[in-house]
Coordinates of C-alpha atoms and ligand atoms in Angstrom, one line a residue:
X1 CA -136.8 -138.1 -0.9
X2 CA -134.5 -135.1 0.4
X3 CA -131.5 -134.9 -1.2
X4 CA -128.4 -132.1 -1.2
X5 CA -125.8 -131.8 -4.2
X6 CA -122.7 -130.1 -3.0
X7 CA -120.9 -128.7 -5.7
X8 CA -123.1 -127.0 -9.0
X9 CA -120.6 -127.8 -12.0
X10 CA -121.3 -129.9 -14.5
X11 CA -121.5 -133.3 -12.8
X12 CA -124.2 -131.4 -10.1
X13 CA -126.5 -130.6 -12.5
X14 CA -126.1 -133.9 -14.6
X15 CA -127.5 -135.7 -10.9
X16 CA -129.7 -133.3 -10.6
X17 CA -131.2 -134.2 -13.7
X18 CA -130.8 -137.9 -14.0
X19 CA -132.9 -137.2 -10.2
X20 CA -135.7 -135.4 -11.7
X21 CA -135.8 -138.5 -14.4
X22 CA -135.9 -140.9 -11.9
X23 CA -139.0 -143.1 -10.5
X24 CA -138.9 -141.4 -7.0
X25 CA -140.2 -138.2 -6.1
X26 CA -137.6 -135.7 -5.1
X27 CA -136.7 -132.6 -3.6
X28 CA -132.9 -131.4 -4.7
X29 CA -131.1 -128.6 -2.8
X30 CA -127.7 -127.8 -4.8
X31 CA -125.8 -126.3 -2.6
X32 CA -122.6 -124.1 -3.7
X33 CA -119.6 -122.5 -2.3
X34 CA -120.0 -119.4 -5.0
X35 CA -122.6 -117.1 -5.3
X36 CA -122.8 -118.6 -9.2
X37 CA -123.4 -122.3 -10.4
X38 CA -121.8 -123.9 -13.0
X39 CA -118.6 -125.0 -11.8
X40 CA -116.3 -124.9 -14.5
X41 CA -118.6 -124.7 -17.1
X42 CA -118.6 -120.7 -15.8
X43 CA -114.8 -120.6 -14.8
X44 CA -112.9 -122.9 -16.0
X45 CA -114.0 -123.7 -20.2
X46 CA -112.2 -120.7 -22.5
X47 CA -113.8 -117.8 -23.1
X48 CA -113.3 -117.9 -26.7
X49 CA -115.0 -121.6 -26.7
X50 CA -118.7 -119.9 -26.6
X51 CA -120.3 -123.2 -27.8
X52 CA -119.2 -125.1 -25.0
X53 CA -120.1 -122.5 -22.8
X54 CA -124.2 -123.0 -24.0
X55 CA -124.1 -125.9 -22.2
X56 CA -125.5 -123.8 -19.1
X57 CA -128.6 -123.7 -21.3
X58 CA -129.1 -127.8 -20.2
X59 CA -128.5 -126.5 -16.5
X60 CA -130.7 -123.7 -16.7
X61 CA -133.8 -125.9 -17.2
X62 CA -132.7 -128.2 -14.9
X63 CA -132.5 -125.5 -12.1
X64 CA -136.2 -124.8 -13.2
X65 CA -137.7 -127.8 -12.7
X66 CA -140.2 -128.2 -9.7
X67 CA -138.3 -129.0 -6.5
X68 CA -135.0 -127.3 -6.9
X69 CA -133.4 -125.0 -5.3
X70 CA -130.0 -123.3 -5.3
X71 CA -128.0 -122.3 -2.2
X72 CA -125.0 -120.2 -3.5
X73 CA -122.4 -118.9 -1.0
X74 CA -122.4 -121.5 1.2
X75 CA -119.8 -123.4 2.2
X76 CA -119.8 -127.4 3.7
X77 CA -117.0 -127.5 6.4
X78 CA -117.6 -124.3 7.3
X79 CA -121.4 -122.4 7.3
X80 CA -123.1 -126.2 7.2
X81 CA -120.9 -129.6 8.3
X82 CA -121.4 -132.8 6.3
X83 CA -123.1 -134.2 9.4
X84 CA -125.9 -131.1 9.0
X85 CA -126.3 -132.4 5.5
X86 CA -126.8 -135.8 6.4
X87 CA -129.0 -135.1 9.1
X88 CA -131.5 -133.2 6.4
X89 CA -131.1 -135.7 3.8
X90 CA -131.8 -138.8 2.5
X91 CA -129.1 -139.0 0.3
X92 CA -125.9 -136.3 0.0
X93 CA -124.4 -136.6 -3.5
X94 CA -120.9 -134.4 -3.5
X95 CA -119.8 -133.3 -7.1
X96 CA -117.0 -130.6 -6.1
X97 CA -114.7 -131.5 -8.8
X98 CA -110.7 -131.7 -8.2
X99 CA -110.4 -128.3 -6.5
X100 CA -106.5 -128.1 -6.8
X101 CA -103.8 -128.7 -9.7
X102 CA -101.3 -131.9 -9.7
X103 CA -97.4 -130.7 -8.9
X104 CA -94.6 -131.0 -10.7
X105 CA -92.0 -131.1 -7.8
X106 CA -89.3 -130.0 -9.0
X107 CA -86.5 -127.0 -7.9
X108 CA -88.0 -123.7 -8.6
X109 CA -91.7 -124.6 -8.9
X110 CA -92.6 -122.0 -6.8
X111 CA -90.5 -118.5 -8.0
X112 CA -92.8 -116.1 -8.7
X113 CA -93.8 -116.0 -12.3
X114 CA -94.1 -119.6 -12.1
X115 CA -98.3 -120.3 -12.1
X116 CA -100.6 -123.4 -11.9
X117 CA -102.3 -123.0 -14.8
X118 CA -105.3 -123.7 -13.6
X119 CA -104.8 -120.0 -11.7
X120 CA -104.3 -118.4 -15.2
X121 CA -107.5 -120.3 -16.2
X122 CA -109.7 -118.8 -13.2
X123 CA -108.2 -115.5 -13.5
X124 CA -109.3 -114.9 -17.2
X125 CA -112.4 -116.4 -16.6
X126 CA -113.6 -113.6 -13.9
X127 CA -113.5 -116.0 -10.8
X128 CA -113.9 -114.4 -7.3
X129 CA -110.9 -116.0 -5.8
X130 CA -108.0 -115.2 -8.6
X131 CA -108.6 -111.4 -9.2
X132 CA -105.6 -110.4 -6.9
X133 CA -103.2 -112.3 -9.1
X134 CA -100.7 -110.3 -11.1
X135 CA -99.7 -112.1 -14.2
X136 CA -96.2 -110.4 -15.8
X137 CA -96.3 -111.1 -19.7
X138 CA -94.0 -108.7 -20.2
X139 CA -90.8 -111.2 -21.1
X140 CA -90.8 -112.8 -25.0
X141 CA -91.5 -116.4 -24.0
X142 CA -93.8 -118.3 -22.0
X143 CA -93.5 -121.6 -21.0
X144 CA -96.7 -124.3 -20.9
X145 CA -95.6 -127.5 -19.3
X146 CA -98.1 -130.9 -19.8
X147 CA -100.1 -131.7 -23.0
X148 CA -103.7 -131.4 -22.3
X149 CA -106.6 -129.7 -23.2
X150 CA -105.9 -127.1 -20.5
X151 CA -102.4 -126.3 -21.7
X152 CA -103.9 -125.8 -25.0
X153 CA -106.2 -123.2 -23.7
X154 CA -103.9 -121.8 -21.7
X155 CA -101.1 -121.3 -24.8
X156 CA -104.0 -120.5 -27.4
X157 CA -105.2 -117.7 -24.7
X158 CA -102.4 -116.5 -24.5
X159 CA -101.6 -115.6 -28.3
X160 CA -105.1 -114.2 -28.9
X161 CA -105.2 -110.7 -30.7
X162 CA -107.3 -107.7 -29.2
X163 CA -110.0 -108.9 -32.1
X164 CA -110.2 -112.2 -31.5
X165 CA -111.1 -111.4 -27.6
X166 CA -113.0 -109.1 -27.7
X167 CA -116.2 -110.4 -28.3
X168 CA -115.5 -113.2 -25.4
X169 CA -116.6 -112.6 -21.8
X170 CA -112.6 -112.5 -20.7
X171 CA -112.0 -110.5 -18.0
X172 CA -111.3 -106.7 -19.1
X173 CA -108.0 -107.0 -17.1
X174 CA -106.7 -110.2 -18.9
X175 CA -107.7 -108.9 -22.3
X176 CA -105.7 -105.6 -21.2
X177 CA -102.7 -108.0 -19.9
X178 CA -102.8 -110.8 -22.7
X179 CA -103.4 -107.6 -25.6
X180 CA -100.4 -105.5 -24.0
X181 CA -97.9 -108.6 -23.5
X182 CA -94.1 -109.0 -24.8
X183 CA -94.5 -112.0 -25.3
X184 CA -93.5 -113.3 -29.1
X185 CA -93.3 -116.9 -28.4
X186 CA -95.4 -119.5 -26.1
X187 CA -93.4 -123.0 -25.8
X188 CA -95.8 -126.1 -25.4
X189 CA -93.8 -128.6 -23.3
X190 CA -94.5 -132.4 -23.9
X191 CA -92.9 -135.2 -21.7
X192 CA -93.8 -138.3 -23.9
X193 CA -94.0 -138.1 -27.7
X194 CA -97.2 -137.0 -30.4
X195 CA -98.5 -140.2 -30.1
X196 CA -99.4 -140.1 -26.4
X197 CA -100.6 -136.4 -26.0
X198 CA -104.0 -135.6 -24.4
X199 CA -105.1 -133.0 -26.1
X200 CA -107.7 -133.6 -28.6
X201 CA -108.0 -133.1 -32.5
X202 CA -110.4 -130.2 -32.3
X203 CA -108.3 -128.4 -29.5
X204 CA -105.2 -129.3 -31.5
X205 CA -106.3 -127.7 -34.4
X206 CA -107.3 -125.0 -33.5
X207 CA -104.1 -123.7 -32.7
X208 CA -103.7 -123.6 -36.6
X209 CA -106.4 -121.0 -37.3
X210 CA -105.4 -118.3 -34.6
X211 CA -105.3 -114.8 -36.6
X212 CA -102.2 -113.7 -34.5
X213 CA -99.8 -116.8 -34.3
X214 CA -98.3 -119.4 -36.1
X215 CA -97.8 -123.1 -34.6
X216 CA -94.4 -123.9 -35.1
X217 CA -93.6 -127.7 -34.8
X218 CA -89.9 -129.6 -35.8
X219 CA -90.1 -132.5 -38.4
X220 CA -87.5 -133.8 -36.2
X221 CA -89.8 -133.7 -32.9
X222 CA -92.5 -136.1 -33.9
X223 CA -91.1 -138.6 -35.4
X224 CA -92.4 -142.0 -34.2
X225 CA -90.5 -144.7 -32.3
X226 CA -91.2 -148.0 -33.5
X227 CA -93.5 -148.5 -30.2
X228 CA -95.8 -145.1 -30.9
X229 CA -96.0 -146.3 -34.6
X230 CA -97.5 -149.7 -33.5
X231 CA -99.7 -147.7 -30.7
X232 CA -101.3 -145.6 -33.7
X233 CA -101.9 -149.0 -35.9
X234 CA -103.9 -150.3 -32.8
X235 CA -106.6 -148.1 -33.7
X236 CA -106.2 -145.0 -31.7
X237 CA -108.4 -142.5 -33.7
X238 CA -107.2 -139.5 -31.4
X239 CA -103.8 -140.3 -31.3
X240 CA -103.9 -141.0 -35.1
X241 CA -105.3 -137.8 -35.8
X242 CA -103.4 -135.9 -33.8
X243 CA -100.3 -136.9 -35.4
X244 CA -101.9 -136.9 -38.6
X245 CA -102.6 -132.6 -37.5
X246 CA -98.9 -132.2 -35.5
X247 CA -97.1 -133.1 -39.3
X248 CA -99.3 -130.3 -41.5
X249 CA -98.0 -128.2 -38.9
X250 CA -94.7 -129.6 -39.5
X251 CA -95.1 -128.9 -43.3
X252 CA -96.2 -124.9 -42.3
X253 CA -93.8 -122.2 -43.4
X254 CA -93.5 -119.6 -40.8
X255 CA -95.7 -116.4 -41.7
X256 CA -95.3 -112.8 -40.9
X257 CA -98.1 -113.1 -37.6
X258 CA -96.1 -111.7 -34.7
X259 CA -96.0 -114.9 -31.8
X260 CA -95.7 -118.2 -32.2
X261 CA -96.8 -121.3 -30.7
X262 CA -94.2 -124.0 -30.5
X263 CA -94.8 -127.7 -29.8
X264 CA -92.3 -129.6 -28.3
X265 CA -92.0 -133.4 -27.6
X266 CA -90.1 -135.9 -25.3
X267 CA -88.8 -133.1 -22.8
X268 CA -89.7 -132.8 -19.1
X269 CA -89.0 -129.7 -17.1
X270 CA -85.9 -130.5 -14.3
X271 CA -85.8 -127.5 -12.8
X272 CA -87.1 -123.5 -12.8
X273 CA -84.4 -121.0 -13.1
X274 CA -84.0 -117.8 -12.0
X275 CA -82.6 -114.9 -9.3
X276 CA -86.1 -114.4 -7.3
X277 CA -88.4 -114.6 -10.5
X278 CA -88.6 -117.1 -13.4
X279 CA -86.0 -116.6 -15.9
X280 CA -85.5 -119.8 -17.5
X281 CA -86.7 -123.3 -17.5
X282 CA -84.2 -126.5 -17.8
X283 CA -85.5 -129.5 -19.9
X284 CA -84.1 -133.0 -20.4
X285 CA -85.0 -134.9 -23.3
X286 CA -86.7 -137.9 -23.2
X287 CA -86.9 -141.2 -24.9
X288 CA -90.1 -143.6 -24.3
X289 CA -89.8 -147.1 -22.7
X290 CA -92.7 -149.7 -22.0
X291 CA -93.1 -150.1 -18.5
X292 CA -96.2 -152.5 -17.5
X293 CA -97.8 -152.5 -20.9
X294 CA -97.4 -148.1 -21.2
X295 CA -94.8 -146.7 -23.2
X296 CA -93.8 -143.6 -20.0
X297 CA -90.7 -140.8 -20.7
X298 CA -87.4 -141.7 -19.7
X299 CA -84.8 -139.0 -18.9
X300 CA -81.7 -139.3 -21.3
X301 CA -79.3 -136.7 -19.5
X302 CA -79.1 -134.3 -22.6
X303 CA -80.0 -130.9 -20.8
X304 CA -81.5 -127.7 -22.4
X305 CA -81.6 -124.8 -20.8
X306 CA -85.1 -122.5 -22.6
X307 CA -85.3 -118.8 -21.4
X308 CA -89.2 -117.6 -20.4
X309 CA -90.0 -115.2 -18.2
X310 CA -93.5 -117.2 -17.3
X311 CA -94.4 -120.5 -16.6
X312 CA -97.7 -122.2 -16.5
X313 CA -97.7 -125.9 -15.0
X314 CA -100.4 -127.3 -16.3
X315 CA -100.3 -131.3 -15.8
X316 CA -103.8 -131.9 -14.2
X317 CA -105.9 -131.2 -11.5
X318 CA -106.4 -133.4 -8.2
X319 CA -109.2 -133.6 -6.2
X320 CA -108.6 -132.7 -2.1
X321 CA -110.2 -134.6 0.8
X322 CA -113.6 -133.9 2.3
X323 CA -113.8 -133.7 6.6
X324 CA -115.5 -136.7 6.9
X325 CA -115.1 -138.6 3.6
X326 CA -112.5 -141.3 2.6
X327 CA -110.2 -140.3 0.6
X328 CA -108.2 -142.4 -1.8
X329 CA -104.4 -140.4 -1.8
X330 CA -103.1 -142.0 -4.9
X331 CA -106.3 -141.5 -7.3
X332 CA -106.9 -137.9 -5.7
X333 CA -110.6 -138.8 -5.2
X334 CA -113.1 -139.9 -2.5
X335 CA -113.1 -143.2 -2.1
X336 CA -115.8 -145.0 -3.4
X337 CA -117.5 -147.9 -5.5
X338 CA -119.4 -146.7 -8.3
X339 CA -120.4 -143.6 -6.9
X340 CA -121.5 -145.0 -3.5
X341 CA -118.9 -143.7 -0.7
X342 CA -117.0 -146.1 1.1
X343 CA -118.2 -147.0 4.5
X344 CA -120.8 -144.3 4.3
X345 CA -124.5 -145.2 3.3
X346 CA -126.8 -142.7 2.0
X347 CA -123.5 -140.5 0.8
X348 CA -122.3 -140.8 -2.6
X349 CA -119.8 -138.9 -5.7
X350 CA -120.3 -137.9 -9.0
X351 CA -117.7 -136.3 -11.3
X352 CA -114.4 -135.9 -10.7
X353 CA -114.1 -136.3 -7.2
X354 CA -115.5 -139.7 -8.3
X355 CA -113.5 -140.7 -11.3
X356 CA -110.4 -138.1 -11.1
X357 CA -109.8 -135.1 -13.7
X358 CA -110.6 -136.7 -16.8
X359 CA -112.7 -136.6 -19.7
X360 CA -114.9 -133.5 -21.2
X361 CA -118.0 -132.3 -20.1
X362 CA -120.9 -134.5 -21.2
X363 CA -118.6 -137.5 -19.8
X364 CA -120.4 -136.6 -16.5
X365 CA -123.9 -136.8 -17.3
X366 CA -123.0 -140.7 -17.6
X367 CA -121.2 -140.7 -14.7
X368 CA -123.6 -138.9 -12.8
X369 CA -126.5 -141.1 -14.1
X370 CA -124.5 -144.1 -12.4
X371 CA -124.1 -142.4 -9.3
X372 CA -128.1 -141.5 -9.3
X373 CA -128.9 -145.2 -10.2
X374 CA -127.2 -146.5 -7.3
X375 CA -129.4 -143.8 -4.9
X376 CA -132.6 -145.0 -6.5
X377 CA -131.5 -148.4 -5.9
X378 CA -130.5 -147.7 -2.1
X379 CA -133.7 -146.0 -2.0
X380 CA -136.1 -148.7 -3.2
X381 CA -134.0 -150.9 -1.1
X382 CA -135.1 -148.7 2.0
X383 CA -131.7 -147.9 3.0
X384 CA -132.4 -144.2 3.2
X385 CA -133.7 -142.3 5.3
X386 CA -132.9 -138.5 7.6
X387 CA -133.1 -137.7 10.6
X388 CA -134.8 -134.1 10.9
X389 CA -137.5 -132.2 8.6
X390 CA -135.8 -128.9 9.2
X391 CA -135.1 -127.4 6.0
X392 CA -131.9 -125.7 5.1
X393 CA -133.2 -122.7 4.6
X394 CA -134.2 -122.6 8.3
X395 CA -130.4 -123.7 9.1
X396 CA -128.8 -121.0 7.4
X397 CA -131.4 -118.5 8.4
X398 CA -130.8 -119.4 12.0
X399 CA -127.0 -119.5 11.8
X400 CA -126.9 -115.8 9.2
X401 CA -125.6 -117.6 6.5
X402 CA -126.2 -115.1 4.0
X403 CA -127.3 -117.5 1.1
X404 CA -127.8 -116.5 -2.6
X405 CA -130.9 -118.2 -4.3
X406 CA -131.4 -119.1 -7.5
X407 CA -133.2 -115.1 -8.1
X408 CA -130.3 -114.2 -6.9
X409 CA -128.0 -115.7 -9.4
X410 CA -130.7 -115.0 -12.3
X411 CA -130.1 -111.2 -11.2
X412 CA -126.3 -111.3 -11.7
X413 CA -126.6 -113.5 -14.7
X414 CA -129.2 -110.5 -16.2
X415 CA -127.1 -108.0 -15.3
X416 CA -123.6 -109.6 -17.0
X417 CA -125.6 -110.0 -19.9
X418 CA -127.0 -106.9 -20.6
X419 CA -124.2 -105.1 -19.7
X420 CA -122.6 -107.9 -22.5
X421 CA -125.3 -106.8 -25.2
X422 CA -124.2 -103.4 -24.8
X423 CA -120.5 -104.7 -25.9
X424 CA -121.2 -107.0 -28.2
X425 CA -120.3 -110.0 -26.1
X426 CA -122.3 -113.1 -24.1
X427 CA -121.8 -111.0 -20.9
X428 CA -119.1 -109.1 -18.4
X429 CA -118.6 -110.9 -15.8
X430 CA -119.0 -109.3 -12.0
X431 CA -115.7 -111.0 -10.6
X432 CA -115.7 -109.7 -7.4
X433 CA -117.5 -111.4 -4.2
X434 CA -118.8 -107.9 -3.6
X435 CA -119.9 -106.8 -6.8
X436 CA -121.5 -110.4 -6.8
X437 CA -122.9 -110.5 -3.6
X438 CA -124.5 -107.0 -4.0
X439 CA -126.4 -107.6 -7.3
X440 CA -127.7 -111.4 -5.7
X441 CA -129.5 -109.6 -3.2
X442 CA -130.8 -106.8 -5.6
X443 CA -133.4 -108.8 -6.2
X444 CA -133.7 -111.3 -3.5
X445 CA -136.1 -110.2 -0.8
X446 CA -134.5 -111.5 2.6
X447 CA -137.2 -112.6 4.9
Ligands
LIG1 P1 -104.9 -134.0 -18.8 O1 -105.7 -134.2 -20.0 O2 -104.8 -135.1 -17.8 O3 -103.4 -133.7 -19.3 C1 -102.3 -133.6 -18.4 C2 -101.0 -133.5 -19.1 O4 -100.0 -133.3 -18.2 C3 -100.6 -134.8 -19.8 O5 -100.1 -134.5 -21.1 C4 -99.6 -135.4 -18.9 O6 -98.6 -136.2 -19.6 C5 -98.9 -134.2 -18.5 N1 -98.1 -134.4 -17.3 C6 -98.5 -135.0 -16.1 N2 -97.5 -134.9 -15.2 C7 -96.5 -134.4 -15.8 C8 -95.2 -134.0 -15.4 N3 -94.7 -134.3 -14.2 N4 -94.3 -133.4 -16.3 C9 -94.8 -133.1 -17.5 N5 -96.0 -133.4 -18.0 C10 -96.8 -134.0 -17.1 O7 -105.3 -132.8 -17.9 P2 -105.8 -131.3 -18.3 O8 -105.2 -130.7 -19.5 O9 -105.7 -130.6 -17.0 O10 -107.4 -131.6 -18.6 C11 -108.3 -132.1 -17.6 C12 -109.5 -132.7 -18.3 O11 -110.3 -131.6 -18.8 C13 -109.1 -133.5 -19.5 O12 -110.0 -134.6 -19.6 C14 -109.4 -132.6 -20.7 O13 -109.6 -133.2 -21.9 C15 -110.5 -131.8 -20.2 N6 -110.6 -130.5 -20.9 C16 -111.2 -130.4 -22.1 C17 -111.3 -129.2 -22.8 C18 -112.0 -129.2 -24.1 O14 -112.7 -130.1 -24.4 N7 -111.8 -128.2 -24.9 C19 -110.6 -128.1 -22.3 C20 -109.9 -128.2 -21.1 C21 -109.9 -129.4 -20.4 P3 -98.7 -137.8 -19.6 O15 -99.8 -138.2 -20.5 O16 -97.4 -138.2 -20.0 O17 -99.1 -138.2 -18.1

């Protein structure tokens, strides 16, 4: 059996491997827009979260495995069509993730200085696309709207000292711009109250330890309505401990470290002020109702009006339609049923594009080991099957797609980390598609 992965994050490799596992023999071509796999694993996960990062180690040996092959820089839709895939393949398994970042729609959202966080997130972390992007962190405050994991990287990132940075593979230009900011404090936005956050303990506690700020949370801001008090005695254990964290921060006495990191609850951004930049961000407070079983923010009309200079919107990603695919507008994702795309036989989703943005990284090696069981299922059943025996490498020789095998990633991924060793970090990044490109074909022979 033939079969292409489009898309090399996490949830590509997990099918990859739950494939190699599986009772049919199988050839697997991942095939990725970027020169470099790993998905967000690479550019997404913080730099100064190193442990997470090792996960690449699982990939690695997955990408080593007899029968699989990389095809970097290449692009479905535009060097090879979904209908080229399916013509080569048994069995096309996208995992390309939710490729854009959920809107707050609201006046202002798009001064400049207002960001997606998800921007500030591929910026740091050296991806090809973002390096143009001019962050100002010149101003005193920053503003982090949403409480996720992402916002928490985002604020955390952005109160790290020179020290605690510098053995991380950040970008030498972020380090330069978070290290030589203005800015004293980084306010945390929340729209419902402690009790419903989505961050996570760990995360959460983290923003305890940091050498060069202080978390700063009011005694007054998470206290519990009657309904979040019931919610924790249900038996949330994340909620439970997060609240449990967010009050021995409460207790904290403010230190002498130069920024802080406030939390704030039950506020929602209305609007983004300011004369052609950000200068200030207008909040309404919130109280929590139950709607359908949920206890969701309702605005109360008592306005606040918080100067920043910056603003990072960071309320979730969203997956964007495929040419070709169903897509299901209100979940963000292509439509499907347990991994098996609507309408479509012998195509199928893994990951977020499957489930939406949710959940942390080994979430998807279950997910993607649904998604394979239902291929080896259709495939025992004799349901798939390809048209041609061309390979792709023939394709996108014929067409001049100029394609970056696995060598050639292993040849930037040597070079970022000896040039890493020499610093004292896991590796420095080539975040250019140049700089990336050239090294690929350093030492990849092109027949
Ligand atoms: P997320 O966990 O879905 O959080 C989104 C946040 O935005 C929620 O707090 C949500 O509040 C809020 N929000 C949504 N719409 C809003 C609006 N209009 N106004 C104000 N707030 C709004 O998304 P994420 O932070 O992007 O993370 C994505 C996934 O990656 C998560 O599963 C996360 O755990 C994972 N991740 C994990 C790590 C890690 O393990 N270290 C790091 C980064 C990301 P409501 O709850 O009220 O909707």
């Amino acid at each position: 059996m033939r079969v292409a992965i489009v898309g090399s994050g996490p949830a590509g490799f997990y099918t990859a491997s739950a494939l190699q596992a599986g009772d049919v023999p199988v050839e697997i071509d991942m095939v990725e827009r970027l020169p470099t796999p790993w998905g967000l694993v690479r550019l997404g996960v913080a730099p100064d979260h190193p442990n997470i990062k090792a996960v690449s180690r699982a990939f690695e040996k997955i990408a080593r495995k007899e029968g699989f092959r990389f095809f970097g820089n290449v692009e479905v839709g535009k060097d090879v069509s979904h209908d080229d895939l399916r013509r080569l393949y048994d069995a096309v398994v996208y995992t390309v993730g939710a490729q854009t970042d959920r809107r707050l729609d609201i006046p202002g959202e798009d001064l400049p200085g207002s960001w997606a966080a998800t921007e500030f997130v591929a910026w740091y972390n050296g991806h090809p696309d973002f390096q143009d992007r001019t962050f100002d962190l010149s101003g005193e405050r920053a503003v982090v709207v949403g409480n996720g994991n992402v916002a928490v990287d985002v604020a955390r990132m952005l109160a790290l000292t020179a020290e605690e940075l510098a053995p991380t593979d950040t970008t030498d230009d972020a380090i330069a711009a978070i290290t030589g900011s203005g800015l004293r404090e980084i306010v945390v936005l929340g729209r419902r109250g402690p009790a419903q956050a989505a961050f996570t303990p760990p995360e959460l506690q983290e923003l305890g330890e940091l050498a060069g700020a202080d978390v700063v949370v009011d005694p007054a801001d998470i206290e519990l309505d009657p309904a979040s008090a019931a919610s924790l005695e249900e038996g949330r254990e994340t909620a439970r401990r997060n609240v449990e964290i967010l009050r021995e921060f409460a207790a904290r006495e403010r230190s002498d470290k130069p920024k802080s990191v406030r939390l704030r609850f039950l506020v929602s951004p209305v609007q983004i002020l300011g004369e052609g930049r950000v200068e200030a961000v207008e909040v309404v407070r919130n109280r929590l109702v139950e709607r359908d079983g949920a206890l969701v923010a309702e605005a109360t009309g008592e306005i606040e009006v918080i100067p920043a200079s910056v603003v990072f919107r960071s309320v979730g990603y969203r997956g964007v339609p495929l040419p070709g695919l169903p897509f299901d507008e209100r979940r963000g994702t292509i439509a499907n049923d347990g991994g098996r795309v609507d309408g479509l036989p012998g195509v199928y989703v893994a990951g977020w594009i499957k489930r939406g943005p949710s959940g942390v990284i080994g979430t998807n090696k279950k997910d993607a080991a649904d998604t394979v069981e239902r291929v080896l299922e259709d495939a025992h059943a004799g349901l798939l099957s390809r048209e041609s025996d061309e390979s792709l490498e023939e394709l996108l020789r014929a067409r001049g797609v100029d394609f970056v095998e696995y060598a050639g990633w292993e040849a930037i991924d040597g070079h970022e980390r000896a040039r890493g060793e020499e610093q004292g970090r896991p590796r420095v990044k080539l975040a250019t598609w140049r700089a990336l490109l050239e090294r690929a074909r350093q030492l990849q022979p092109r027949g």
